[in-house]
Tab-separated table of C-alpha atoms and ligand atoms in Angstrom:
chain	number	residue	atom	x	y	z
A	288	MET	CA	0.124	-0.193	0.085
A	289	MET	CA	1.021	3.643	-0.725
A	290	SER	CA	2.243	5.531	2.877
A	291	LEU	CA	2.506	9.638	1.666
A	292	ARG	CA	4.335	10.590	5.068
A	293	PRO	CA	4.367	14.473	5.199
A	294	ILE	CA	7.194	15.593	6.715
A	295	HIS	CA	7.700	19.383	7.966
A	296	ALA	CA	11.516	20.134	7.271
A	297	ALA	CA	13.357	22.872	6.482
A	298	GLY	CA	10.873	25.642	7.673
A	299	ALA	CA	8.080	26.037	5.204
A	300	LEU	CA	8.990	22.973	3.217
A	301	ALA	CA	6.689	20.119	3.165
A	302	LEU	CA	7.730	17.155	1.917
A	303	GLY	CA	5.931	13.948	0.930
A	304	LEU	CA	8.412	10.715	0.738
A	305	LEU	CA	5.820	8.076	-1.885
A	306	ALA	CA	7.197	4.249	-0.924
A	307	ALA	CA	4.731	2.381	-3.004
A	308	GLY	CA	1.357	2.323	-3.983
A	309	CYS	CA	-1.525	0.481	-5.340
A	310	VAL	CA	-4.397	3.031	-7.260
A	311	SER	CA	-5.632	2.504	-10.534
A	312	THR	CA	-3.661	3.599	-13.926
A	313	PRO	CA	-5.401	6.517	-16.075
A	314	GLY	CA	-5.011	5.830	-19.652
A	315	ALA	CA	-1.893	7.592	-20.846
A	316	PRO	CA	-0.794	7.880	-23.955
A	317	ALA	CA	3.014	7.376	-23.389
A	318	ASP	CA	4.410	6.857	-27.038
A	319	GLU	CA	5.583	10.026	-27.354
A	320	PRO	CA	5.990	11.882	-23.505
A	321	ALA	CA	6.114	15.825	-23.281
A	322	PHE	CA	7.225	16.829	-19.537
A	323	VAL	CA	9.427	19.143	-17.628
A	324	VAL	CA	12.596	18.874	-16.802
A	325	LEU	CA	14.334	20.797	-13.692
A	326	GLY	CA	18.096	21.738	-14.062
A	327	GLU	CA	20.681	24.665	-12.374
A	328	GLN	CA	18.959	27.264	-10.600
A	329	GLY	CA	15.851	25.460	-11.321
A	330	ARG	CA	16.117	26.355	-14.770
A	331	ALA	CA	13.152	24.471	-16.523
A	332	SER	CA	13.611	22.376	-19.785
A	333	ALA	CA	10.250	21.249	-21.358
A	334	ARG	CA	11.176	18.476	-23.351
A	335	LEU	CA	8.945	15.844	-26.224
A	336	LEU	CA	9.938	12.498	-27.006
A	337	THR	CA	8.252	11.749	-30.865
A	338	ARG	CA	8.444	9.619	-33.500
A	339	ALA	CA	7.460	12.884	-35.490
A	340	ALA	CA	10.331	13.979	-38.583
A	341	ALA	CA	10.793	17.757	-37.286
A	342	CYS	CA	9.851	19.233	-33.939
A	343	PRO	CA	6.847	21.222	-33.373
A	344	GLU	CA	5.920	23.951	-31.334
A	345	ILE	CA	5.786	25.172	-28.097
A	346	VAL	CA	3.097	27.500	-26.924
A	347	LEU	CA	4.741	29.692	-24.208
A	348	ASP	CA	1.829	31.806	-22.664
A	349	GLY	CA	-0.462	31.994	-25.824
A	350	ARG	CA	2.436	32.306	-28.386
A	351	ALA	CA	3.880	29.550	-30.580
A	352	THR	CA	7.778	28.770	-30.620
A	353	PRO	CA	9.442	25.888	-32.067
A	354	MET	CA	11.276	23.517	-29.741
A	355	ARG	CA	14.804	23.164	-30.636
A	356	VAL	CA	15.929	19.641	-31.238
A	357	ARG	CA	18.127	17.847	-28.726
A	358	VAL	CA	18.906	14.845	-30.053
A	359	PRO	CA	18.486	14.164	-33.753
A	360	TYR	CA	15.767	10.930	-35.008
A	361	GLY	CA	17.580	8.091	-34.188
A	362	ALA	CA	17.744	4.543	-32.211
A	363	ILE	CA	20.660	4.987	-29.468
A	364	PRO	CA	23.726	3.266	-31.212
A	365	LEU	CA	25.172	0.225	-29.340
A	366	ARG	CA	28.151	0.602	-27.676
A	367	PRO	CA	31.732	-0.640	-28.717
A	368	GLY	CA	32.683	-3.592	-27.121
A	369	ALA	CA	29.441	-4.152	-25.689
A	370	PRO	CA	28.046	-8.014	-25.194
A	371	ALA	CA	27.040	-9.292	-28.243
A	372	ALA	CA	23.498	-10.621	-27.215
A	373	LEU	CA	22.619	-6.730	-27.162
A	374	ALA	CA	23.009	-6.201	-31.013
A	375	GLN	CA	19.491	-8.445	-30.622
A	376	ALA	CA	17.655	-6.253	-28.323
A	377	PRO	CA	15.056	-4.180	-29.521
A	378	GLY	CA	15.927	-0.883	-30.008
A	379	GLY	CA	12.900	1.608	-31.361
A	380	ALA	CA	13.639	5.338	-32.597
A	381	VAL	CA	13.087	8.783	-31.207
A	382	LEU	CA	13.340	12.567	-31.818
A	383	ALA	CA	14.489	14.186	-28.669
A	384	CYS	CA	12.605	18.298	-28.755
A	385	GLU	CA	13.592	20.495	-26.083
A	386	ALA	CA	12.442	24.893	-25.090
A	387	ASP	CA	13.324	26.247	-21.990
A	388	LEU	CA	10.422	27.663	-20.168
A	389	PRO	CA	11.047	31.145	-19.132
A	390	PRO	CA	10.873	32.056	-15.193
A	391	GLY	CA	7.657	33.113	-14.768
A	392	ALA	CA	5.557	31.498	-17.968
A	393	ALA	CA	1.868	31.227	-17.213
A	394	SER	CA	0.940	28.273	-19.647
A	395	ALA	CA	3.017	25.976	-21.528
A	396	SER	CA	1.757	23.335	-24.024
A	397	VAL	CA	2.649	21.102	-26.394
A	398	ARG	CA	0.492	19.531	-28.591
A	399	GLY	CA	-2.580	20.516	-27.208
A	400	GLN	CA	-0.961	19.030	-23.724
A	401	PRO	CA	-0.673	20.994	-20.881
A	402	LEU	CA	2.992	20.998	-19.218
A	403	PRO	CA	3.221	21.484	-15.714
A	404	LEU	CA	4.839	24.259	-14.735
A	405	PRO	CA	7.458	25.118	-11.627
A	406	ARG	CA	6.046	27.023	-9.023
A	407	ARG	CA	8.166	29.622	-6.840
A	408	GLU	CA	7.595	27.329	-3.649
A	409	ALA	CA	7.579	23.593	-3.791
A	410	ARG	CA	5.630	22.770	-1.384
A	411	ARG	CA	4.181	19.227	-2.112
A	412	ILE	CA	7.519	17.086	-2.987
A	413	VAL	CA	7.055	13.550	-3.968
A	414	VAL	CA	10.127	11.724	-3.726
A	415	ILE	CA	10.410	8.325	-5.751
A	416	GLY	CA	13.167	5.797	-7.114
A	417	ASP	CA	14.378	2.609	-8.562
A	418	THR	CA	11.255	2.550	-10.503
A	419	GLY	CA	11.811	0.609	-13.359
A	420	CYS	CA	11.319	-3.480	-13.658
A	421	ARG	CA	14.143	-5.570	-13.285
A	422	LEU	CA	15.302	-7.784	-16.253
A	423	LYS	CA	18.632	-8.904	-15.059
A	424	GLN	CA	20.101	-12.149	-14.423
A	425	PRO	CA	19.231	-14.028	-11.923
A	426	HIS	CA	16.485	-11.889	-10.844
A	427	PHE	CA	13.365	-11.274	-13.295
A	428	GLN	CA	10.609	-9.371	-12.340
A	429	ASP	CA	6.613	-9.750	-13.745
A	430	CYS	CA	6.772	-6.456	-15.529
A	431	GLU	CA	2.746	-7.170	-16.680
A	432	ASP	CA	1.449	-8.117	-12.941
A	433	PRO	CA	0.807	-4.643	-10.828
A	434	ASP	CA	1.439	-6.255	-7.580
A	435	ALA	CA	4.834	-7.405	-8.744
A	436	TYR	CA	6.097	-4.522	-10.471
A	437	PRO	CA	3.955	-1.374	-8.758
A	438	PHE	CA	5.414	1.664	-10.938
A	439	ALA	CA	2.424	2.787	-12.811
A	440	GLN	CA	0.148	2.750	-9.736
A	441	VAL	CA	2.888	4.603	-7.657
A	442	ALA	CA	3.278	6.931	-10.176
A	443	ALA	CA	-0.855	7.358	-10.647
A	444	ALA	CA	-1.437	7.619	-6.722
A	445	ALA	CA	0.989	10.528	-6.564
A	446	ALA	CA	-0.276	12.522	-9.564
A	447	ALA	CA	-3.023	12.020	-7.351
A	448	TRP	CA	-1.921	13.992	-4.427
A	449	LYS	CA	-1.206	16.762	-6.793
A	450	PRO	CA	2.377	17.375	-5.855
A	451	ASP	CA	4.258	20.733	-7.205
A	452	LEU	CA	7.336	18.598	-7.228
A	453	VAL	CA	8.729	15.627	-8.398
A	454	VAL	CA	11.839	13.808	-7.612
A	455	HIS	CA	13.231	10.929	-8.736
A	456	VAL	CA	16.397	9.482	-6.964
A	457	GLY	CA	17.736	7.386	-9.691
A	458	ASP	CA	17.712	3.991	-11.509
A	459	TYR	CA	15.039	4.462	-14.070
A	460	HIS	CA	16.643	1.587	-16.214
A	461	TYR	CA	16.320	-1.949	-15.457
A	462	ARG	CA	15.386	-4.369	-18.133
A	463	GLU	CA	18.766	-4.875	-19.752
A	464	ASP	CA	18.033	-8.880	-20.325
A	465	PRO	CA	15.520	-11.160	-22.116
A	466	CYS	CA	12.621	-12.006	-20.268
A	467	PRO	CA	13.034	-15.870	-20.140
A	468	ALA	CA	11.078	-17.960	-21.943
A	469	GLU	CA	9.907	-19.824	-18.429
A	470	ARG	CA	8.774	-16.495	-17.041
A	471	PRO	CA	4.970	-15.812	-18.931
A	472	GLY	CA	5.193	-12.176	-16.509
A	473	CYS	CA	7.358	-10.726	-18.055
A	474	ALA	CA	6.639	-11.986	-22.078
A	475	GLY	CA	7.642	-9.954	-24.652
A	476	SER	CA	8.992	-6.999	-22.943
A	477	PRO	CA	11.020	-4.970	-24.489
A	478	TRP	CA	15.163	-5.411	-22.938
A	479	GLY	CA	18.721	-3.582	-23.204
A	480	TYR	CA	19.416	0.035	-23.378
A	481	GLY	CA	17.216	1.377	-26.367
A	482	TRP	CA	13.990	3.667	-26.855
A	483	ASP	CA	11.636	0.728	-26.010
A	484	ALA	CA	12.780	0.021	-23.239
A	485	TRP	CA	13.174	3.329	-21.873
A	486	ARG	CA	9.374	3.477	-22.583
A	487	ALA	CA	8.335	0.624	-21.026
A	488	ASP	CA	10.717	1.595	-18.285
A	489	LEU	CA	10.072	4.701	-17.437
A	490	PHE	CA	7.517	6.613	-19.822
A	491	ALA	CA	4.617	4.204	-19.785
A	492	PRO	CA	4.201	3.704	-16.424
A	493	GLY	CA	5.188	7.184	-15.101
A	494	ALA	CA	3.031	9.092	-17.745
A	495	ALA	CA	0.565	10.250	-15.486
A	496	LEU	CA	3.505	11.546	-12.826
A	497	LEU	CA	5.404	13.439	-15.680
A	498	ARG	CA	1.932	15.092	-16.464
A	499	ALA	CA	2.070	16.478	-12.713
A	500	ALA	CA	4.568	18.164	-12.189
A	501	PRO	CA	8.286	18.781	-12.952
A	502	TRP	CA	10.952	16.150	-12.679
A	503	VAL	CA	14.125	16.287	-11.010
A	504	MET	CA	15.975	13.687	-12.690
A	505	THR	CA	18.904	12.014	-10.251
A	506	ARG	CA	21.339	9.694	-12.018
A	507	GLY	CA	21.569	6.081	-10.497
A	508	ASN	CA	24.062	3.811	-10.887
A	509	HIS	CA	21.849	1.921	-13.923
A	510	GLU	CA	22.321	5.084	-15.647
A	511	SER	CA	26.297	4.828	-15.580
A	512	CYS	CA	27.599	4.732	-19.014
A	513	ALA	CA	28.150	0.847	-19.037
A	514	ARG	CA	24.488	0.666	-18.925
A	515	ALA	CA	21.760	2.960	-19.861
A	516	GLY	CA	23.842	6.253	-19.783
A	517	GLN	CA	22.988	7.090	-23.281
A	518	GLY	CA	19.790	7.088	-22.608
A	519	TYR	CA	19.824	9.403	-19.763
A	520	TRP	CA	22.025	12.035	-21.313
A	521	ARG	CA	19.673	12.242	-24.660
A	522	TYR	CA	16.383	11.834	-22.827
A	523	LEU	CA	16.622	12.935	-18.643
A	524	ASP	CA	19.860	14.989	-18.005
A	525	PRO	CA	18.556	19.118	-17.405
A	526	ARG	CA	21.533	20.609	-19.203
A	527	PRO	CA	21.701	20.868	-22.825
A	528	TYR	CA	23.279	17.373	-24.759
A	529	VAL	CA	26.856	17.346	-25.607
A	530	PRO	CA	27.821	15.062	-27.994
A	531	GLY	CA	31.054	13.231	-26.732
A	532	ARG	CA	29.311	13.224	-23.447
A	533	ASP	CA	26.483	11.243	-23.640
A	534	CYS	CA	28.107	7.774	-23.751
A	535	ASP	CA	28.725	6.569	-26.839
A	536	LEU	CA	32.079	5.773	-26.612
A	537	PRO	CA	34.078	4.097	-24.091
A	538	SER	CA	36.651	5.916	-24.879
A	539	ARG	CA	34.959	9.172	-23.123
A	540	ASP	CA	33.310	7.607	-20.156
A	541	ARG	CA	35.337	9.254	-17.653
A	542	THR	CA	33.505	12.374	-19.619
A	543	GLY	CA	30.202	10.885	-19.445
A	544	ASP	CA	30.010	9.173	-16.427
A	545	HIS	CA	30.344	12.143	-14.027
A	546	GLY	CA	27.927	14.961	-14.261
A	547	ASP	CA	27.811	18.364	-12.202
A	548	PRO	CA	26.736	19.268	-8.934
A	549	TYR	CA	23.246	21.666	-9.297
A	550	ALA	CA	21.015	23.034	-7.335
A	551	VAL	CA	17.077	23.566	-7.608
A	552	PRO	CA	15.461	26.219	-5.249
A	553	LEU	CA	12.307	25.372	-3.799
A	554	GLY	CA	11.343	28.872	-2.086
A	555	GLY	CA	11.751	29.825	1.228
A	556	ASP	CA	15.384	29.896	1.724
A	557	ALA	CA	15.084	26.110	0.417
A	558	GLN	CA	16.875	24.563	-2.024
A	559	LEU	CA	18.003	20.699	-3.359
A	560	ILE	CA	21.617	20.232	-3.679
A	561	VAL	CA	21.540	17.093	-6.984
A	562	PHE	CA	24.887	15.293	-7.458
A	563	ASP	CA	25.788	12.494	-9.604
A	564	THR	CA	27.111	9.602	-8.086
A	565	ALA	CA	26.446	6.646	-11.291
A	566	ASN	CA	29.868	5.600	-11.294
A	567	THR	CA	30.769	5.294	-7.822
A	568	SER	CA	31.940	1.595	-6.068
A	569	TRP	CA	30.647	0.211	-3.254
A	570	ARG	CA	34.061	-1.713	-3.155
A	571	GLY	CA	35.341	2.047	-2.096
A	572	LEU	CA	37.818	4.467	-3.904
A	573	PRO	CA	41.479	3.803	-3.170
A	574	PRO	CA	43.421	7.158	-3.102
A	575	GLN	CA	44.979	6.492	-6.570
A	576	ASP	CA	41.132	5.506	-8.433
A	577	PRO	CA	40.830	9.220	-10.069
A	578	ARG	CA	37.026	8.798	-9.381
A	579	ARG	CA	37.999	9.812	-6.093
A	580	ALA	CA	39.421	12.693	-6.633
A	581	ILE	CA	36.561	13.214	-9.337
A	582	TYR	CA	34.041	13.183	-6.387
A	583	GLY	CA	36.132	15.242	-4.279
A	584	ASP	CA	35.535	18.000	-6.676
A	585	ALA	CA	32.141	17.583	-6.689
A	586	TRP	CA	32.237	17.587	-3.010
A	587	ARG	CA	33.570	21.244	-3.340
A	588	ARG	CA	30.714	22.060	-5.212
A	589	ILE	CA	28.381	20.800	-2.824
A	590	ASP	CA	29.829	23.342	-0.512
A	591	LEU	CA	29.770	25.888	-2.254
A	592	LEU	CA	26.370	25.550	-3.790
A	593	SER	CA	25.489	25.127	-0.484
A	594	ARG	CA	26.325	28.652	0.704
A	595	ASP	CA	23.485	30.578	-1.484
A	596	ALA	CA	20.466	28.887	0.799
A	597	ARG	CA	19.511	28.798	4.268
A	598	TYR	CA	18.223	24.883	4.091
A	599	ASN	CA	19.653	22.499	1.742
A	600	ILE	CA	18.302	18.946	0.914
A	601	GLY	CA	21.467	16.906	-0.924
A	602	VAL	CA	19.852	14.285	-3.614
A	603	ALA	CA	21.679	12.104	-4.464
A	604	HIS	CA	21.215	8.420	-5.533
A	605	HIS	CA	23.372	6.249	-3.506
A	606	PRO	CA	22.955	6.786	0.561
A	607	LEU	CA	25.940	7.552	2.569
A	608	LEU	CA	24.206	7.418	5.897
A	609	ALA	CA	21.533	4.700	5.174
A	610	LEU	CA	21.607	0.916	6.499
A	611	GLY	CA	20.761	-2.061	3.887
A	612	ALA	CA	20.736	-5.724	4.691
A	613	ASN	CA	21.782	-8.624	3.356
A	614	ARG	CA	20.128	-12.162	3.820
A	615	ASP	CA	22.583	-15.485	3.690
A	616	PRO	CA	19.863	-17.882	1.224
A	617	GLN	CA	21.872	-20.933	3.158
A	618	THR	CA	21.835	-19.514	6.937
A	619	GLY	CA	19.109	-17.135	7.180
A	620	ALA	CA	21.843	-14.547	8.976
A	621	VAL	CA	21.168	-11.016	8.085
A	622	THR	CA	24.729	-8.933	7.042
A	623	LEU	CA	24.167	-5.176	7.848
A	624	PHE	CA	25.673	-2.707	5.199
A	625	GLY	CA	26.486	0.718	5.319
A	626	GLY	CA	26.888	3.921	2.580
A	627	ASP	CA	28.593	3.580	-0.576
A	628	ARG	CA	31.741	2.924	0.316
A	629	GLY	CA	33.125	4.946	-2.938
A	630	LEU	CA	31.392	8.294	-1.925
A	631	LEU	CA	32.376	7.369	2.083
A	632	ASP	CA	36.044	7.227	0.854
A	633	ALA	CA	36.135	10.084	-1.327
A	634	PHE	CA	33.727	13.033	0.823
A	635	GLY	CA	35.806	11.718	3.871
A	636	ASP	CA	39.122	13.336	2.017
A	637	HIS	CA	37.117	16.662	2.939
A	638	ASP	CA	34.700	15.783	6.046
A	639	PRO	CA	34.586	13.651	8.883
A	640	HIS	CA	31.162	13.479	8.845
A	641	TYR	CA	30.898	12.865	5.201
A	642	LEU	CA	28.550	16.083	3.151
A	643	PRO	CA	29.114	19.371	4.055
A	644	SER	CA	27.584	20.780	6.947
A	645	GLY	CA	25.223	22.855	4.928
A	646	LEU	CA	23.357	19.942	4.111
A	647	SER	CA	20.485	19.236	6.366
A	648	MET	CA	18.968	16.414	4.758
A	649	LEU	CA	19.882	13.454	2.206
A	650	LEU	CA	17.478	12.179	0.014
A	651	SER	CA	18.437	8.649	-1.693
A	652	GLY	CA	17.645	5.330	-3.355
A	653	HIS	CA	19.761	2.571	-4.670
A	654	VAL	CA	19.148	0.500	-1.752
A	655	HIS	CA	15.131	-0.879	-1.969
A	656	LEU	CA	13.556	-0.763	0.978
A	657	TRP	CA	12.141	2.809	2.717
A	658	GLU	CA	13.957	4.372	5.549
A	659	GLN	CA	15.165	7.027	7.502
A	660	VAL	CA	17.876	7.385	9.757
A	661	SER	CA	18.701	10.528	12.307
A	662	PHE	CA	21.910	11.296	14.036
A	663	SER	CA	22.641	12.992	17.928
A	664	SER	CA	26.151	13.301	15.555
A	665	PRO	CA	25.989	16.066	13.095
A	666	HIS	CA	25.396	13.922	10.302
A	667	PRO	CA	22.403	14.879	8.043
A	668	THR	CA	19.130	13.520	8.210
A	669	GLN	CA	19.365	10.058	5.669
A	670	PHE	CA	16.516	9.385	3.788
A	671	VAL	CA	16.168	6.436	1.555
A	672	SER	CA	13.167	5.728	-1.516
A	673	GLY	CA	13.992	3.438	-3.582
A	674	PHE	CA	11.425	0.559	-4.009
A	675	SER	CA	9.040	2.486	-6.577
A	676	GLY	CA	8.587	0.251	-8.945
A	677	THR	CA	11.607	-2.899	-8.504
A	678	ALA	CA	11.226	-5.407	-6.075
A	679	GLU	CA	11.469	-4.511	-2.502
A	680	ASP	CA	14.576	-5.734	-0.253
A	681	THR	CA	12.521	-7.852	1.918
A	682	ALA	CA	15.919	-8.601	4.310
A	683	PRO	CA	14.550	-7.383	7.714
A	684	LEU	CA	16.452	-4.167	9.491
A	685	PRO	CA	17.189	-4.432	12.924
A	686	ASP	CA	14.930	-2.017	15.052
A	687	ALA	CA	17.942	-0.502	16.986
A	688	ILE	CA	21.430	-0.304	15.486
A	689	PRO	CA	23.127	-2.479	16.699
A	690	PRO	CA	25.717	-1.662	19.680
A	691	GLY	CA	29.304	-0.973	18.830
A	692	PRO	CA	30.980	0.438	16.041
A	693	ALA	CA	28.059	0.168	14.089
A	694	ARG	CA	26.681	3.042	15.369
A	695	ARG	CA	29.173	5.430	13.359
A	696	PRO	CA	27.868	5.550	10.213
A	697	ALA	CA	31.749	4.891	8.150
A	698	ARG	CA	31.610	1.258	10.482
A	699	TRP	CA	28.563	-0.086	9.040
A	700	SER	CA	29.781	-2.110	6.468
A	701	SER	CA	30.030	-5.960	7.400
A	702	THR	CA	28.230	-5.607	10.668
A	703	SER	CA	26.935	-8.598	11.148
A	704	VAL	CA	23.356	-9.951	13.351
A	705	PRO	CA	22.092	-13.053	13.992
A	706	GLY	CA	18.914	-13.557	11.919
A	707	SER	CA	17.480	-14.444	15.035
A	708	THR	CA	17.532	-10.620	16.676
A	709	VAL	CA	15.945	-8.909	14.696
A	710	SER	CA	12.231	-7.412	13.482
A	711	ALA	CA	11.043	-6.654	9.974
A	712	SER	CA	11.397	-2.839	8.939
B	285	FE2	FE1	21.260	2.072	-7.500
């Protein structure tokens, strides 16, 4: 069932966190989605993904102007060196169009469809994450079963709540391998990294919510260059599309796997600071790994951005300060794990508390559960909203963090607790 939990945070800001839902889906023509993405300093970009030969006009406050071509019509190309099986994946071609929405615009529409406009103060914020249907060895969801794959219901329920803003904390694309013949629940699903799989994983089930409010599109590890990064840059990133930064060539992944942090004002002297963590590693980042310096630079940029507002909410796909659990299928023993080790390594170079002191909250996904952790120490509150479509993690978390070194966020990794002493979260 869906739970919307209003949280009074950052003064006037009210935040609703969405975990899961079950409401009927309205008819949603999602073949050619039109939506709005918020980026640096809240700049709004209208997007249309279409099979038409040319971009249509956008009507802004009654005046029609042409949309720009963001990415010419075509299929997403296969990356050199990609697994041979991907050549068999269904592709699909689309033209990506965009237009800047001027601040203060009172109305905008494309092909007669009204577009959601940013509010001066975002008071009703939906946070979702990890929304795709997992088709990847060895785990397969029944994408056609709304109980097994509920994203369309979650999106419809969140849209009915009439949010001012949607924050997606990343991992949109999950359909990486073909549905096995013995799984009728996902039979016929598109797969691979082309438009057809993107449409099935995000734009079709998310249609109602894409129409309801502008979105902040955080990048997840599923959108790294080696996975669905090509679609991320083409369809979702709020900034201009830059050939060479589009993950098409592995030789350019150093550029394509990282985007600079940016701030999205919320009104009321509050802002989101969104940062791209797609290329981190849960195994950690040793000092000689170039990503450690890249994420260190991101830390500095987050710190600078945080000085522009009184209340700062970090948004990153990977939690730094949360707790997850794995259960050994043989013994039933539950092992806890902590925040992303790579980010803790890189951010820990700059601050023993990991995140810049100006951040009071961090919104994340990645771990497929709903969680909120607060600290007596000066760490920000960590929220995890990571099962808005993909399967929920069912290994139980303890009611209380076990005593000992596990009480310190950086030392949560590899903490073992007996399965019999924990209860379902
Ligand atoms: Fe993830």
